[in-house]
Short mmCIF file of C-alpha atoms in Angstrom, two decimals:
data_model
loop_
_atom_site.label_atom_id
_atom_site.label_comp_id
_atom_site.label_asym_id
_atom_site.label_seq_id
_atom_site.Cartn_x
_atom_site.Cartn_y
_atom_site.Cartn_z
CA MET H 48 0.00 0.00 0.00
CA ASP H 49 1.74 3.19 -1.15
CA LEU H 50 1.02 6.57 0.41
CA VAL H 51 -0.33 8.15 -2.79
CA THR H 52 -2.97 5.41 -3.20
CA PHE H 53 -3.95 5.82 0.45
CA TYR H 54 -4.46 9.58 0.01
CA ILE H 55 -6.52 8.95 -3.12
CA PHE H 56 -8.65 6.48 -1.17
CA LEU H 57 -9.24 9.06 1.58
CA ALA H 58 -10.16 11.64 -1.07
CA GLY H 59 -12.72 9.20 -2.48
CA CYS H 60 -14.19 8.65 1.00
CA THR H 61 -14.46 12.41 1.55
CA ALA H 62 -16.13 12.91 -1.82
CA GLY H 63 -18.54 10.08 -0.99
CA VAL H 64 -19.54 11.74 2.28
CA ILE H 65 -20.23 15.04 0.49
CA THR H 66 -22.25 13.32 -2.23
CA GLY H 67 -24.24 11.22 0.20
CA ILE H 68 -24.97 13.94 2.74
CA VAL H 69 -26.22 16.61 0.32
CA PRO H 70 -29.82 15.91 -0.78
CA GLY H 71 -30.08 15.64 -4.56
CA LEU H 72 -26.33 15.45 -5.18
CA GLY H 73 -25.53 12.28 -7.12
CA PRO H 74 -22.10 10.74 -7.82
CA ALA H 75 -21.90 12.15 -11.34
CA HIS H 76 -22.37 15.70 -10.09
CA LEU H 77 -19.29 15.85 -7.91
CA LEU H 78 -17.22 13.86 -10.40
CA ALA H 79 -17.97 16.60 -12.92
CA VAL H 80 -16.32 19.06 -10.52
CA LEU H 81 -13.31 16.80 -9.98
CA TYR H 82 -12.90 15.71 -13.61
CA MET H 83 -10.17 18.20 -14.45
CA TRP H 84 -8.14 17.36 -11.34
CA MET H 85 -8.30 13.60 -12.01
CA ILE H 86 -6.81 13.79 -15.48
CA GLY H 87 -3.42 12.07 -15.48
CA TRP H 88 -4.21 9.63 -12.67
CA SER H 89 -3.37 6.00 -13.33
CA PRO H 90 -6.30 3.64 -14.06
CA LEU H 91 -5.79 1.90 -10.70
CA HIS H 92 -5.85 5.21 -8.81
CA LEU H 93 -9.00 6.24 -10.66
CA MET H 94 -10.77 3.00 -9.76
CA THR H 95 -9.52 3.12 -6.14
CA PHE H 96 -11.01 6.60 -5.83
CA TYR H 97 -14.26 5.48 -7.45
CA VAL H 98 -14.65 2.36 -5.26
CA ALA H 99 -14.24 4.46 -2.11
CA TYR H 100 -16.45 7.20 -3.51
CA ILE H 101 -19.42 5.07 -4.56
CA THR H 102 -19.25 2.86 -1.43
CA ILE H 103 -19.24 5.70 1.10
CA SER H 104 -21.87 7.56 -0.91
CA ASN H 105 -24.19 4.54 -0.74
CA PHE H 106 -23.71 4.28 3.02
CA VAL H 107 -24.45 7.93 3.67
CA ASP H 108 -27.17 8.75 1.14
CA ALA H 109 -29.87 7.03 3.20
CA ILE H 110 -29.52 9.76 5.84
CA PRO H 111 -30.95 12.71 3.85
CA SER H 112 -33.42 10.32 2.21
CA LEU H 113 -34.88 9.22 5.53
CA TYR H 114 -34.64 12.53 7.36
CA PHE H 115 -35.86 14.85 4.59
CA GLY H 116 -37.55 12.55 2.10
CA VAL H 117 -35.11 13.82 -0.54
CA PRO H 118 -32.98 11.05 -2.09
CA GLY H 119 -29.25 11.67 -2.37
CA GLU H 120 -29.49 9.80 -5.67
CA VAL H 121 -32.07 7.76 -7.59
CA SER H 122 -31.28 4.50 -5.79
CA ALA H 123 -32.36 6.10 -2.48
CA ILE H 124 -35.87 6.97 -3.69
CA PRO H 125 -37.45 3.89 -2.01
CA ALA H 126 -35.98 4.94 1.35
CA SER H 127 -37.33 8.46 0.94
CA ARG H 128 -40.86 7.08 0.51
CA GLU H 129 -40.77 5.75 4.06
CA SER H 130 -39.24 8.86 5.64
CA GLN H 131 -42.46 10.38 7.00
CA ARG H 132 -43.77 7.18 8.57
CA LEU H 133 -40.41 6.33 10.16
CA SER H 134 -40.17 9.86 11.51
CA GLU H 135 -43.64 9.60 13.06
CA LEU H 136 -42.68 6.32 14.74
CA GLY H 137 -39.25 7.54 15.86
CA LEU H 138 -37.52 4.77 13.90
CA THR H 139 -35.44 6.80 11.44
CA ALA H 140 -32.07 6.36 13.18
CA GLN H 141 -32.82 2.69 13.74
CA ALA H 142 -33.48 2.17 10.02
CA ILE H 143 -30.22 3.95 9.14
CA ARG H 144 -28.21 1.74 11.49
CA LEU H 145 -29.86 -1.49 10.37
CA ALA H 146 -29.30 -0.49 6.73
CA ALA H 147 -25.59 -0.01 7.53
CA VAL H 148 -25.39 -3.53 8.94
CA GLY H 149 -27.20 -4.85 5.86
CA ARG H 150 -24.74 -3.13 3.56
CA ILE H 151 -21.80 -4.78 5.32
CA LEU H 152 -23.45 -8.20 5.02
CA GLY H 153 -24.36 -7.68 1.37
CA SER H 154 -20.91 -6.36 0.50
CA MET H 155 -19.11 -9.38 1.94
CA VAL H 156 -21.42 -11.79 0.09
CA ALA H 157 -20.91 -9.80 -3.14
CA LEU H 158 -17.11 -9.89 -2.81
CA VAL H 159 -16.92 -13.67 -2.42
CA THR H 160 -19.52 -14.38 -5.08
CA SER H 161 -17.94 -11.97 -7.56
CA TRP H 162 -14.52 -13.60 -7.27
CA TRP H 163 -16.06 -16.98 -8.14
CA LEU H 164 -18.13 -15.46 -10.96
CA ILE H 165 -15.15 -13.66 -12.52
CA GLN H 166 -13.06 -16.82 -12.47
CA TRP H 167 -15.85 -18.68 -14.23
CA LEU H 168 -16.27 -15.96 -16.86
CA LEU H 169 -12.54 -15.93 -17.56
CA SER H 170 -12.63 -19.70 -18.06
CA VAL H 171 -15.00 -19.12 -20.99
CA PRO H 172 -12.86 -17.05 -23.39
CA GLU H 173 -15.58 -17.16 -26.07
CA ILE H 174 -17.47 -14.53 -24.10
CA PHE H 175 -14.85 -11.96 -25.14
CA SER H 176 -15.20 -12.70 -28.88
CA SER H 177 -16.71 -10.06 -31.17
CA ARG H 178 -19.88 -12.12 -31.67
CA TRP H 179 -20.50 -12.54 -27.95
CA GLN H 180 -19.72 -8.91 -27.23
CA MET H 181 -22.09 -7.75 -29.95
CA ALA H 182 -24.78 -10.01 -28.47
CA PHE H 183 -24.03 -8.54 -25.04
CA TYR H 184 -24.39 -5.00 -26.40
CA LEU H 185 -27.70 -5.82 -28.08
CA ILE H 186 -29.08 -7.46 -24.93
CA THR H 187 -28.01 -4.39 -22.97
CA VAL H 188 -29.76 -2.07 -25.41
CA ILE H 189 -32.97 -4.13 -25.24
CA CYS H 190 -32.87 -4.18 -21.42
CA ILE H 191 -32.39 -0.42 -21.28
CA ALA H 192 -35.26 0.11 -23.71
CA VAL H 193 -37.77 -1.94 -21.73
CA ALA H 194 -36.51 -1.42 -18.16
CA GLY H 195 -35.78 2.31 -18.15
CA ARG H 196 -37.94 4.92 -16.45
CA ASN H 197 -39.21 6.16 -19.83
CA SER H 198 -41.49 4.25 -22.16
CA TRP H 199 -39.67 1.85 -24.50
CA TRP H 200 -40.09 4.01 -27.60
CA ILE H 201 -38.71 7.12 -25.85
CA ASN H 202 -35.72 5.10 -24.64
CA THR H 203 -35.21 3.84 -28.19
CA LEU H 204 -35.29 7.35 -29.64
CA MET H 205 -32.83 8.53 -27.00
CA MET H 206 -30.44 5.68 -27.76
CA LEU H 207 -30.62 6.45 -31.49
CA ALA H 208 -29.84 10.08 -30.69
CA GLY H 209 -26.90 9.00 -28.52
CA PHE H 210 -25.54 6.84 -31.35
CA ALA H 211 -25.89 9.70 -33.84
CA ILE H 212 -23.96 12.01 -31.49
CA SER H 213 -21.23 9.38 -31.10
CA MET H 214 -20.81 9.36 -34.89
CA VAL H 215 -19.75 13.02 -34.98
CA GLY H 216 -16.16 13.43 -36.13
CA TYR H 217 -13.69 11.42 -38.15
CA ASN H 218 -14.49 7.71 -38.42
CA TYR H 219 -11.37 5.56 -38.46
CA TYR H 220 -13.12 2.56 -40.02
CA THR H 221 -14.85 4.29 -42.92
CA GLU H 222 -12.17 7.02 -43.23
CA SER H 223 -14.93 9.61 -43.49
CA VAL H 224 -16.07 12.64 -41.51
CA TYR H 225 -19.64 12.80 -40.15
CA LEU H 226 -21.89 15.59 -38.84
CA THR H 227 -19.14 18.13 -38.12
CA GLY H 228 -20.56 20.88 -40.33
CA GLY H 229 -17.04 21.57 -41.50
CA TRP H 230 -15.89 22.39 -37.95
CA THR H 231 -12.43 20.84 -37.72
CA GLU H 232 -12.42 20.96 -33.90
CA LEU H 233 -15.18 18.33 -33.95
CA TYR H 234 -13.08 15.83 -35.88
CA SER H 235 -12.10 14.13 -32.62
CA GLY H 236 -15.78 13.79 -31.63
CA ILE H 237 -18.11 15.33 -29.06
CA PRO H 238 -16.36 15.66 -25.65
CA LEU H 239 -18.15 13.78 -22.86
CA LEU H 240 -17.74 16.26 -19.99
CA PRO H 241 -19.66 19.31 -21.36
CA LEU H 242 -22.33 17.04 -22.82
CA LEU H 243 -22.90 15.20 -19.53
CA ILE H 244 -22.86 18.42 -17.49
CA GLY H 245 -25.39 20.08 -19.77
CA ILE H 246 -27.81 17.25 -20.44
CA TYR H 247 -27.75 15.51 -17.05
CA VAL H 248 -25.83 17.10 -14.17
CA ILE H 249 -27.13 20.69 -14.04
CA PRO H 250 -30.79 19.89 -14.90
CA GLN H 251 -30.80 17.26 -12.14
CA LEU H 252 -29.36 19.69 -9.60
CA LEU H 253 -31.77 22.49 -10.47
CA THR H 254 -34.85 20.29 -10.26
CA THR H 255 -33.96 18.92 -6.82
CA GLN H 256 -36.00 20.40 -3.98
CA ALA H 257 -35.28 19.67 -0.35
CA ALA H 258 -38.23 19.21 2.02
CA ARG H 259 -37.41 19.25 5.73
CA LYS H 260 -38.71 16.48 7.93
CA GLU H 261 -38.99 15.99 11.67
CA PHE H 262 -36.13 14.21 13.44
CA ASP H 263 -36.54 11.25 15.72
CA CYS H 264 -34.73 10.55 18.96
CA GLY H 265 -32.47 7.97 17.33
CA ILE H 266 -32.98 5.20 19.90
CA CYS H 267 -32.57 1.68 18.52
CA ILE H 268 -35.37 -0.43 19.99
CA THR H 269 -35.32 -3.58 17.87
CA SER H 270 -32.74 -6.33 17.53
CA LYS H 271 -30.97 -6.32 14.18
CA ASN H 272 -31.15 -10.12 14.08
CA ARG H 273 -34.82 -9.94 13.23
CA TYR H 274 -33.97 -8.07 10.02
CA VAL H 275 -31.24 -10.41 8.77
CA PRO H 276 -33.68 -12.17 6.38
CA SER H 277 -34.52 -8.76 4.89
CA MET H 278 -30.81 -8.11 4.43
CA LEU H 279 -30.29 -11.46 2.71
CA ARG H 280 -33.23 -10.95 0.36
CA GLY H 281 -31.94 -7.48 -0.50
CA THR H 282 -28.47 -8.91 -1.11
CA ALA H 283 -29.76 -11.52 -3.57
CA ILE H 284 -31.95 -9.10 -5.50
CA GLY H 285 -29.30 -6.37 -5.61
CA TYR H 286 -26.57 -8.74 -6.75
CA VAL H 287 -28.53 -10.29 -9.60
CA LEU H 288 -29.98 -7.04 -10.94
CA GLY H 289 -26.59 -5.34 -10.63
CA LEU H 290 -25.25 -7.84 -13.16
CA VAL H 291 -28.12 -7.57 -15.63
CA PRO H 292 -27.23 -5.05 -18.38
CA GLY H 293 -29.27 -1.89 -18.16
CA MET H 294 -30.61 -2.60 -14.66
CA SER H 295 -27.86 -1.47 -12.25
CA TYR H 296 -28.23 -0.97 -8.51
CA ILE H 297 -30.92 1.68 -9.07
CA LEU H 298 -33.50 -0.86 -10.21
CA GLY H 299 -32.14 -3.35 -7.66
CA SER H 300 -32.93 -1.06 -4.74
CA THR H 301 -36.46 -0.43 -6.06
CA ALA H 302 -37.13 -4.12 -6.72
CA ALA H 303 -35.86 -5.11 -3.26
CA TYR H 304 -38.03 -2.43 -1.64
CA ASN H 305 -41.23 -3.55 -3.36
CA PHE H 306 -40.50 -7.25 -2.86
CA GLU H 307 -39.83 -6.78 0.86
CA ARG H 308 -43.07 -4.90 1.39
CA TRP H 309 -44.98 -7.65 -0.43
CA TRP H 310 -43.16 -10.38 1.51
CA ASN H 311 -43.88 -8.84 4.92
CA GLN H 312 -47.53 -8.25 4.08
CA ARG H 313 -47.95 -11.73 2.59
CA PHE H 314 -46.36 -13.64 5.48
CA GLN H 315 -47.26 -11.12 8.21
CA GLU H 316 -43.84 -10.96 9.80
CA LYS H 317 -43.51 -9.13 13.12
CA ASN H 318 -40.94 -6.65 11.82
CA ASP H 319 -41.96 -3.11 11.01
CA ILE H 320 -42.68 -3.13 7.26
CA SER H 321 -41.15 0.30 6.62
CA VAL H 322 -37.90 -0.58 8.40
CA ALA H 323 -37.67 -3.96 6.65
CA ALA H 324 -38.31 -2.40 3.24
CA VAL H 325 -35.65 0.29 3.79
CA VAL H 326 -33.11 -2.25 5.05
CA ALA H 327 -33.67 -4.52 2.03
CA SER H 328 -33.56 -1.61 -0.41
CA GLU H 329 -30.35 -0.08 0.96
CA THR H 330 -28.67 -3.49 1.17
CA ALA H 331 -29.56 -4.15 -2.47
CA SER H 332 -28.25 -0.72 -3.47
CA ASN H 333 -24.83 -1.28 -1.90
CA THR H 334 -24.54 -4.85 -3.20
CA GLY H 335 -25.53 -3.76 -6.70
CA SER H 336 -23.10 -0.83 -6.67
CA MET H 337 -20.30 -3.40 -6.53
CA THR H 338 -21.63 -5.91 -9.04
CA VAL H 339 -22.41 -3.15 -11.55
CA LEU H 340 -18.64 -2.62 -11.74
CA ILE H 341 -18.18 -6.10 -13.25
CA PRO H 342 -19.58 -5.20 -16.73
CA LEU H 343 -17.49 -2.00 -16.64
CA LEU H 344 -14.20 -3.67 -15.73
CA LEU H 345 -14.71 -6.90 -17.72
CA PHE H 346 -16.17 -5.48 -20.93
CA GLY H 347 -15.61 -1.72 -20.64
CA MET H 348 -19.37 -1.06 -20.38
CA PRO H 349 -20.33 1.85 -18.09
CA ILE H 350 -23.98 1.62 -17.04
CA ILE H 351 -24.54 4.77 -14.96
CA ALA H 352 -23.48 8.41 -15.36
CA SER H 353 -20.69 8.31 -12.79
CA GLU H 354 -19.24 5.19 -14.44
CA ALA H 355 -19.27 6.98 -17.78
CA ILE H 356 -17.03 9.72 -16.36
CA ILE H 357 -14.61 7.25 -14.74
CA TYR H 358 -14.56 5.13 -17.90
CA ASP H 359 -13.68 8.18 -19.99
CA LEU H 360 -10.82 9.07 -17.64
CA MET H 361 -9.55 5.48 -17.49
CA VAL H 362 -9.51 5.08 -21.27
CA ASP H 363 -7.56 8.34 -21.60
CA ALA H 364 -5.14 7.00 -18.98
CA GLY H 365 -4.52 3.87 -21.06
CA ALA H 366 -6.71 1.31 -19.27
CA VAL H 367 -7.15 -1.97 -21.15
CA PHE H 368 -10.31 -4.00 -20.49
CA SER H 369 -9.81 -6.84 -22.99
CA LEU H 370 -10.17 -10.37 -21.58
CA GLY H 371 -10.87 -8.92 -18.15
CA SER H 372 -7.18 -8.02 -17.78
CA PHE H 373 -7.69 -4.94 -15.62
CA LEU H 374 -10.20 -6.54 -13.27
CA ILE H 375 -8.40 -9.83 -12.70
CA THR H 376 -5.08 -8.05 -12.15
CA ASN H 377 -6.42 -5.57 -9.62
CA TYR H 378 -9.36 -7.43 -8.04
CA VAL H 379 -7.63 -8.19 -4.73
CA ILE H 380 -6.39 -4.60 -4.35
CA LEU H 381 -9.78 -3.10 -5.16
CA ALA H 382 -11.55 -5.62 -2.90
CA GLN H 383 -9.26 -4.56 -0.06
CA TRP H 384 -10.22 -0.91 -0.47
CA PHE H 385 -13.87 -1.86 -0.84
CA VAL H 386 -13.86 -3.68 2.50
CA ILE H 387 -12.11 -0.77 4.24
CA ALA H 388 -14.59 1.69 2.74
CA CYS H 389 -17.51 -0.45 3.96
CA VAL H 390 -16.13 -0.49 7.51
CA ILE H 391 -15.60 3.29 7.44
CA GLY H 392 -19.10 3.79 6.03
CA MET H 393 -20.70 1.72 8.77
CA ILE H 394 -18.75 3.47 11.54
CA MET H 395 -19.79 6.86 10.16
CA SER H 396 -23.44 5.95 9.68
CA TRP H 397 -24.15 5.35 13.36
CA PRO H 398 -23.18 8.75 14.83
CA MET H 399 -24.39 10.59 11.72
CA ALA H 400 -27.81 9.02 12.20
CA THR H 401 -28.33 11.17 15.31
CA GLN H 402 -26.09 14.17 14.54
CA PHE H 403 -27.25 14.82 11.00
CA LYS H 404 -29.52 17.79 11.67
CA ARG H 405 -26.76 20.16 12.71
CA LEU H 406 -24.53 19.12 9.81
CA SER H 407 -27.21 19.39 7.16
CA GLU H 408 -28.61 22.84 7.96
CA ARG H 409 -25.98 24.64 5.91
CA LEU H 410 -26.03 22.13 3.06
CA LEU H 411 -29.74 22.49 2.33
CA ASP H 412 -29.44 26.15 1.41
CA HIS H 413 -30.13 26.73 -2.29
CA ARG H 414 -26.96 28.84 -2.42
CA PHE H 415 -24.93 25.64 -1.99
CA ILE H 416 -26.45 24.22 -5.19
CA TRP H 417 -25.50 27.34 -7.13
CA LEU H 418 -22.00 27.23 -5.66
CA LEU H 419 -21.71 23.61 -6.79
CA ILE H 420 -22.86 24.51 -10.30
CA ALA H 421 -20.27 27.29 -10.39
CA LEU H 422 -17.53 24.83 -9.38
CA ILE H 423 -18.68 22.39 -12.08
CA LEU H 424 -18.52 25.09 -14.75
CA ILE H 425 -15.11 26.30 -13.54
CA SER H 426 -13.73 22.76 -13.64
CA ALA H 427 -15.09 22.22 -17.16
CA GLY H 428 -13.74 25.61 -18.21
CA ILE H 429 -10.23 24.73 -17.00
CA GLU H 430 -10.37 21.43 -18.87
CA ALA H 431 -11.53 23.24 -22.04
CA TYR H 432 -8.67 25.73 -21.71
CA HIS H 433 -6.03 23.03 -21.23
CA SER H 434 -7.33 20.98 -24.15
CA GLN H 435 -7.60 24.16 -26.28
CA LYS H 436 -11.24 23.44 -27.09
CA ILE H 437 -13.02 26.37 -25.45
CA ALA H 438 -15.31 26.95 -28.46
CA VAL H 439 -16.25 23.27 -28.75
CA TYR H 440 -16.88 22.88 -25.01
CA SER H 441 -19.00 26.05 -24.92
CA ALA H 442 -21.10 25.04 -27.94
CA VAL H 443 -21.62 21.46 -26.74
CA PHE H 444 -22.52 22.65 -23.24
CA LEU H 445 -25.09 25.22 -24.40
CA VAL H 446 -26.79 22.81 -26.81
CA SER H 447 -26.74 20.01 -24.22
CA LEU H 448 -28.08 22.27 -21.47
CA THR H 449 -30.97 23.34 -23.69
CA ALA H 450 -31.78 19.72 -24.51
CA GLY H 451 -31.26 18.62 -20.89
CA TRP H 452 -33.63 21.23 -19.53
CA ALA H 453 -36.28 20.31 -22.10
CA LEU H 454 -35.86 16.65 -21.12
CA ARG H 455 -35.47 17.21 -17.37
CA LYS H 456 -38.54 15.09 -16.60
CA ARG H 457 -37.15 12.20 -18.62
CA ASP H 458 -34.36 9.74 -17.94
CA VAL H 459 -31.57 10.73 -20.37
CA MET H 460 -29.19 7.95 -19.34
CA PRO H 461 -30.09 5.73 -22.36
CA MET H 462 -28.75 8.49 -24.60
CA VAL H 463 -25.58 8.95 -22.54
CA PHE H 464 -25.00 5.20 -22.36
CA VAL H 465 -25.10 4.68 -26.14
CA PHE H 466 -23.04 7.83 -26.73
CA VAL H 467 -20.25 6.60 -24.45
CA LEU H 468 -20.23 3.13 -26.01
CA GLY H 469 -20.71 4.31 -29.59
CA SER H 470 -17.05 3.91 -30.59
CA SER H 471 -16.81 0.44 -28.99
CA PHE H 472 -19.99 -0.64 -30.78
CA GLN H 473 -18.60 0.55 -34.11
CA SER H 474 -15.31 -1.27 -33.47
CA ILE H 475 -17.06 -4.59 -32.76
CA ALA H 476 -19.38 -4.15 -35.75
CA TYR H 477 -16.38 -3.49 -37.99
CA ASN H 478 -14.60 -6.61 -36.69
CA LEU H 479 -17.69 -8.72 -37.40
CA LEU H 480 -17.88 -7.36 -40.95
CA GLN H 481 -14.24 -8.26 -41.47
CA LEU H 482 -14.90 -11.78 -40.23
#
């Protein structure tokens, strides 16, 4: 363990706390601020930061969701639905603590299972062939179309738009230039950062509204052992749906929440239904946040917005994902940081469950959101200046912001997903044509 990697891990933990504690602030938002400062990091450092970041964020984001009813990110929406009832019963802090225990349990199961799964996948080299990868891409596209928050035809239109945007610039395979309008600065393609900031990050921040809730006394009155079955059910659901292309831990947390409510009502268990549903949902979210990394690190397929940013940085840093080389080489190291982050997250969740009110008062001010937006724009501006693409960044940002605001009530991730993977899709299609 070198000192630089340790500092990067601590930076990821700190960023995760900020993301989780601020209502409405998702992982992609803060990564957009940090993008410029992460350029030049090694692929391993980038993934170490991201593992710490996403793990701590998942531990902490239940706190604003349960206290204010405002999810830190989409995966915490189920928890926010139960915030009022838990507050009335004085069970909010208890739910937070039980959810932390569930995350630890789910994380350990996910680590062991993933190691076995990866070894099995690597023993089947055919899965990395162009035919299998094309099939994997098509299955992913179909899953996104039918499982997204939009209707299937809107998701399809968004994915077609994302593919068209990915075609902008010079195409190596056809040796032709597409959709640049004669603008030579677009020959290298549309940059990801200004597009993601405009179409996703800023519209999401501006449409987030924090609603204050009452705080409970934070006394734990129920044994956690009674909720272990809820944790195990959440673990299973979160793990499976985290692996399914297009699902991710967002759908996993929602599915676990609804299943747990049905299960408790059907079999009339003695546990409080709201607490059980929150525990299952948060356990599924944390478990899925790990398994969703497997498609990214095995096949180079980012599923969520924050993964798209990290993927872009890792590719620029020279990361190679073929035949699972990056994941199998660094699995033990990343698993080590994941375990440490889980322990830190659990330790932090307990005192924060009762001390959150004082900490959050300053972060709920709308001026904080505008300050964050300013930092995002400054970071993007510095990156544009260093890459000497100020005009391109400005034009892409303004067009994307206009489109993002018009589509703010829709899920734009299908478009972003296909845009990010457009070049990989073209590469595989070209290889198949050659074969």
